[in-house]
Amino acid sequence: NFILAGAGSGKTATLVARVAYMLDNGIPPEGILLLTFTNKAAKEMKERIISLSDYRASSVTACTFHSFCAAFLRLNITRTGISTNFTVLDSTDAADAVSLAKEEFLEEKKKNGMPYDLKDFPKAALIATINEAAVNNCVTYDEVLSHRDFEDVRVYSPEIKDILERFRRYKAERNLLDYNDLLFYTEKILAEDEFLRSHMDE
């Protein structure tokens, strides 16, 4: 079922009641997965389910989207050529890596005479936002940059794409994944592997 609701409208209560109902009707708790955005919310949902049901509820999996994807990829990411011992970059570390890629790019340009006014050059945080928008919406960088929100930096499209390619290589060389990668590779593997997808549905 799909529920569209705003803050304070009872989304969590609805989900908790739904899971309790599923347990009461014989659905194995090991087959129930609750995903949310924060560890705090996941913990709260689990506690509320236990209070509504019984000890079986402790076997229900409740976690964040990113932690679920990380666990899934530890088992399955070798299909993409990436090692299972990857390290996850948090948002701050990922932004720092984009900054390093930008600095590397500008340093190379500086050696040949800096052709840019650095006051107008896109900030690393904005470049990271462009990358996130492209990955999470499964679109190209050009499609993201065509949006009016990025009109001011569109002229730097080739430079932005160069920096993000350096960012991609930086991660690949060090076996790193950021939060966007966790979602992207999980979706990619499930979309491409019908057997695995059907097995998880069971």
PDB file of N, CA and C in Angstrom, residues 2 4 8 27 30-31 58 65 96 116 126 130 162:
ATOM      1  N   PHE A   2       0.375   2.323  -0.576  1.00  0.00           N
ATOM      2  CA  PHE A   2       1.088   3.591  -0.632  1.00  0.00           C
ATOM      3  C   PHE A   2       0.321   4.612   0.189  1.00  0.00           C
ATOM      4  N   LEU A   4       0.361   8.572   1.405  1.00  0.00           N
ATOM      5  CA  LEU A   4       0.911   9.910   1.237  1.00  0.00           C
ATOM      6  C   LEU A   4       0.308  10.795   2.314  1.00  0.00           C
ATOM      7  N   GLY A   8       2.790  14.725  11.309  1.00  0.00           N
ATOM      8  CA  GLY A   8       1.813  14.711  12.373  1.00  0.00           C
ATOM      9  C   GLY A   8       0.479  14.092  12.016  1.00  0.00           C
ATOM     10  N   ILE A  27       2.032 -13.697   9.628  1.00  0.00           N
ATOM     11  CA  ILE A  27       3.171 -13.381   8.757  1.00  0.00           C
ATOM     12  C   ILE A  27       4.443 -13.430   9.598  1.00  0.00           C
ATOM     13  N   GLU A  30      10.383 -12.267  10.523  1.00  0.00           N
ATOM     14  CA  GLU A  30      11.633 -12.195   9.752  1.00  0.00           C
ATOM     15  C   GLU A  30      11.382 -11.723   8.322  1.00  0.00           C
ATOM     16  N   GLY A  31      10.132 -11.799   7.880  1.00  0.00           N
ATOM     17  CA  GLY A  31       9.796 -11.386   6.521  1.00  0.00           C
ATOM     18  C   GLY A  31       9.264  -9.973   6.433  1.00  0.00           C
ATOM     19  N   SER A  58      10.209  -8.501  18.066  1.00  0.00           N
ATOM     20  CA  SER A  58      11.639  -8.188  18.171  1.00  0.00           C
ATOM     21  C   SER A  58      12.425  -8.704  16.969  1.00  0.00           C
ATOM     22  N   PHE A  65      17.077   3.444   5.498  1.00  0.00           N
ATOM     23  CA  PHE A  65      17.294   3.043   4.104  1.00  0.00           C
ATOM     24  C   PHE A  65      18.778   2.776   3.860  1.00  0.00           C
ATOM     25  N   ASP A  96      33.937  16.639   1.591  1.00  0.00           N
ATOM     26  CA  ASP A  96      35.382  16.884   1.633  1.00  0.00           C
ATOM     27  C   ASP A  96      36.068  16.271   0.407  1.00  0.00           C
ATOM     28  N   TYR A 116      39.774  30.980 -14.820  1.00  0.00           N
ATOM     29  CA  TYR A 116      38.494  31.188 -14.142  1.00  0.00           C
ATOM     30  C   TYR A 116      38.580  32.295 -13.105  1.00  0.00           C
ATOM     31  N   LEU A 126      27.917  22.980  -3.738  1.00  0.00           N
ATOM     32  CA  LEU A 126      26.947  22.999  -4.835  1.00  0.00           C
ATOM     33  C   LEU A 126      27.227  21.882  -5.827  1.00  0.00           C
ATOM     34  N   ILE A 130      24.694  18.813  -6.987  1.00  0.00           N
ATOM     35  CA  ILE A 130      24.416  18.442  -8.370  1.00  0.00           C
ATOM     36  C   ILE A 130      24.610  16.932  -8.557  1.00  0.00           C
ATOM     37  N   ASP A 162      33.890  17.328 -14.992  1.00  0.00           N
ATOM     38  CA  ASP A 162      35.282  16.886 -14.806  1.00  0.00           C
ATOM     39  C   ASP A 162      35.564  16.644 -13.320  1.00  0.00           C
TER      40      ASP A 162
END
